[in-house]
XYZ file of C-alpha atoms in Angstrom:
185
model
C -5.649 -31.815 -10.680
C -7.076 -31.548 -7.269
C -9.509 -34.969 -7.519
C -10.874 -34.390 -3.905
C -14.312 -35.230 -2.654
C -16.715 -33.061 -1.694
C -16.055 -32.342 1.737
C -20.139 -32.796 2.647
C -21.065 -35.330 0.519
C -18.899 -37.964 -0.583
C -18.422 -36.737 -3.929
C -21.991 -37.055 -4.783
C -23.388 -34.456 -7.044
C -26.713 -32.602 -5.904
C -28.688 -34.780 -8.225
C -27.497 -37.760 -6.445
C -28.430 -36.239 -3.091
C -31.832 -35.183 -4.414
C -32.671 -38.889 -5.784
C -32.692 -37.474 -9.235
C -30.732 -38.988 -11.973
C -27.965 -37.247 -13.806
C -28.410 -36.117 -17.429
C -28.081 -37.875 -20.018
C -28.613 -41.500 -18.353
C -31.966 -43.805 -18.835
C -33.703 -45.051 -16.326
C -32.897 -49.129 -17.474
C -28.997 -47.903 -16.587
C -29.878 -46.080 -13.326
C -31.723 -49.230 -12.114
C -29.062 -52.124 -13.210
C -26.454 -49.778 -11.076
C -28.663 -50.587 -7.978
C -28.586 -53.586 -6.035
C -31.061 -56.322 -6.060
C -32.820 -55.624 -2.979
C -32.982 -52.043 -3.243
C -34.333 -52.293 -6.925
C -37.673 -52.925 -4.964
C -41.142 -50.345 -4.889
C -39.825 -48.274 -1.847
C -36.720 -47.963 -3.666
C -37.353 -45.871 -6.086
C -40.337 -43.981 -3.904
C -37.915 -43.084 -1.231
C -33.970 -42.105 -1.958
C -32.258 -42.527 1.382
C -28.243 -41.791 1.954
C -26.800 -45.063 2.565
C -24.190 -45.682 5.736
C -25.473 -41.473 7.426
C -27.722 -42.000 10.717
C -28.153 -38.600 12.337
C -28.343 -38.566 16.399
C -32.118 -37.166 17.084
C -32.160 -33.408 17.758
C -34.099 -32.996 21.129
C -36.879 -29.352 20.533
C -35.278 -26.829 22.361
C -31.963 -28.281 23.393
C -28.852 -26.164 22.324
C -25.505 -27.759 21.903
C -21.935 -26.430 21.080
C -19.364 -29.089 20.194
C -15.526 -27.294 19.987
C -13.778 -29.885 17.181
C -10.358 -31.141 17.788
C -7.837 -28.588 16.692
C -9.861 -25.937 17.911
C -9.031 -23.381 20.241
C -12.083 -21.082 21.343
C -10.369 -18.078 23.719
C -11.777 -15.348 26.444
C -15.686 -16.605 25.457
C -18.639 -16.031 27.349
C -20.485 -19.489 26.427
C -24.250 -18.040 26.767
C -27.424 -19.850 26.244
C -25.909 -23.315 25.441
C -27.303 -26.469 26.772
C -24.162 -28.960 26.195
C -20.890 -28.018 25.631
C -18.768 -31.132 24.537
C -15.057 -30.019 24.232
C -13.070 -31.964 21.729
C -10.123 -28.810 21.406
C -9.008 -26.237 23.661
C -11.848 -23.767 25.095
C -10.878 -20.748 27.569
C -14.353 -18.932 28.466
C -16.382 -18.515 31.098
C -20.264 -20.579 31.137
C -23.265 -21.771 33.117
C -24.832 -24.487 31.450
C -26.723 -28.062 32.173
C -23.869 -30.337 30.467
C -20.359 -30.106 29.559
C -18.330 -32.698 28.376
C -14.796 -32.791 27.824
C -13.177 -35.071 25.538
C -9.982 -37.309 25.914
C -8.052 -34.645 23.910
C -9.926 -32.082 25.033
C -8.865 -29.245 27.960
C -11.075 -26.172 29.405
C -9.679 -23.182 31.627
C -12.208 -20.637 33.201
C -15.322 -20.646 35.124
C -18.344 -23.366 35.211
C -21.331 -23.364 37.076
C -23.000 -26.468 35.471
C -25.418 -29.464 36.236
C -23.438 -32.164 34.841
C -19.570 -32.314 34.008
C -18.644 -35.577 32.684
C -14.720 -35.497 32.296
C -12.322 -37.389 30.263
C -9.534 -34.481 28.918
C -8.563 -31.959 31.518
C -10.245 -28.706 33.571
C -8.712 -26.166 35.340
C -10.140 -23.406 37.367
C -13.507 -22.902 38.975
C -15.955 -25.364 38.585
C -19.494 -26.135 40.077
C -21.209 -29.065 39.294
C -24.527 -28.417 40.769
C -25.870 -32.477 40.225
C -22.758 -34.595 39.369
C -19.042 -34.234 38.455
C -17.898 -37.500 36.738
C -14.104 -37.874 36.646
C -13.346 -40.449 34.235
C -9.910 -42.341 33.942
C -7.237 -40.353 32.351
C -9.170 -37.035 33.124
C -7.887 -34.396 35.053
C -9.716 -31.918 37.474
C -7.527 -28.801 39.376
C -8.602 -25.507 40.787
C -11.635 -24.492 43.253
C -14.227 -27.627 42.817
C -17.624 -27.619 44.303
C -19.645 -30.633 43.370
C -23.250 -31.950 44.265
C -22.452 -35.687 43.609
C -18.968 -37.022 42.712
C -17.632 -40.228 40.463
C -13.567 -40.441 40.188
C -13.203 -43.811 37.951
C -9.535 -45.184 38.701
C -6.704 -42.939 36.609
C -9.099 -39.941 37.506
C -7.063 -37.127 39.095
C -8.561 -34.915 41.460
C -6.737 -31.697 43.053
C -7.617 -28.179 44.364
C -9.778 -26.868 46.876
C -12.510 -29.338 46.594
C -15.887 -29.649 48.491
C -19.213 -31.207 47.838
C -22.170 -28.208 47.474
C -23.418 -29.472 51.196
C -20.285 -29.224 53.067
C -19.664 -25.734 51.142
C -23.335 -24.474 52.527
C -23.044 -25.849 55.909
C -19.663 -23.443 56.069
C -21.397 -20.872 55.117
C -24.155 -21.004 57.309
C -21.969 -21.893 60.417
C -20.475 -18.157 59.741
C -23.639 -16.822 59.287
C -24.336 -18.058 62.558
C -21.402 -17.161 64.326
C -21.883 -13.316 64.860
C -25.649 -14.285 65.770
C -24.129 -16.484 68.622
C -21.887 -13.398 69.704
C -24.183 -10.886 70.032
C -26.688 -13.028 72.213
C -24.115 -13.284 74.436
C -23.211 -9.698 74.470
C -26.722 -8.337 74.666
């Protein structure tokens, strides 16, 4: 009735998976079913899924990906290297990367290396190294930002100010009740 495949696999059984052949079947069979050039030696010494490459998995690097159709809400994103945001996420994070998809939209708080946009952010956001703005993606809200790339069709808009400007402000009030009481005393 329901003639689904599996939702992992393709509709292969774990036998397939596991190289091993099925019950019931001879190995003459298993080996016509194969194509010529895989029929070789390394063949049969080393099963391998056909069509599946797997990005490499860097030691130590944590990542978080937020599917389309997914809404993650009132989060505190801890201990997470990259965040890529395909759905809707509402949290609060510090990170090294976040990426936000076409589709994609995040609302909260960011203090991050590296914020590569292409879907949309809104609220406070610090990209310590580099905020890229791609076109189509939308940035609002109180922006601080070491380096900045707005590709054409990027949209920009809030209180903005690159990390230098912001600490130059604050030192210049830092140094303004300095200055006033040298000339009082």
């Amino acid at each position: 009735m329901f003639n689904k495949p599996n939702l992992f696999h393709g509709g292969e059984s774990s036998a397939q998976r596991n190289g091993q052949r099925p019950a019931g079947t001879n190995l003459a069979a298993a080996s016509a079913a194969q194509p010529a050039e895989a029929a070789g030696p390394s063949a049969a010494r080393e099963p391998q899924a056909v069509g599946r490459e797997e990005a490499p998995v860097v030691a130590g690097e944590s990542r978080l990906i937020v599917g389309p159709e997914v809404k993650l809400k009132g989060a505190e994103i801890l201990d997470c290297d990259t965040l890529v945001v395909e759905g809707r996420v509402e949290a609060t994070m510090d990170s090294r990367v976040l990426r936000i998809a076409e589709k994609g939209a995040f609302k909260g708080t960011v203090g991050i290396d590296i914020a590569e946009i292409h879907g949309h952010f809104e609220g406070e956001l610090t990209a310590r190294k580099q905020l890229l703005i791609h076109a189509g993606g939308r940035v609002s809200g109180k922006i601080r930002y070491g380096k900045i790339l707005i590709e054409e069709g990027g949209e920009l808009s809030g209180d903005v100010q690159s990390l230098s400007a912001a600490g130059k402000e604050l030192r210049a009030v830092d140094d303004k009740p300095r200055a006033l009481a040298a000339v009082a005393g």
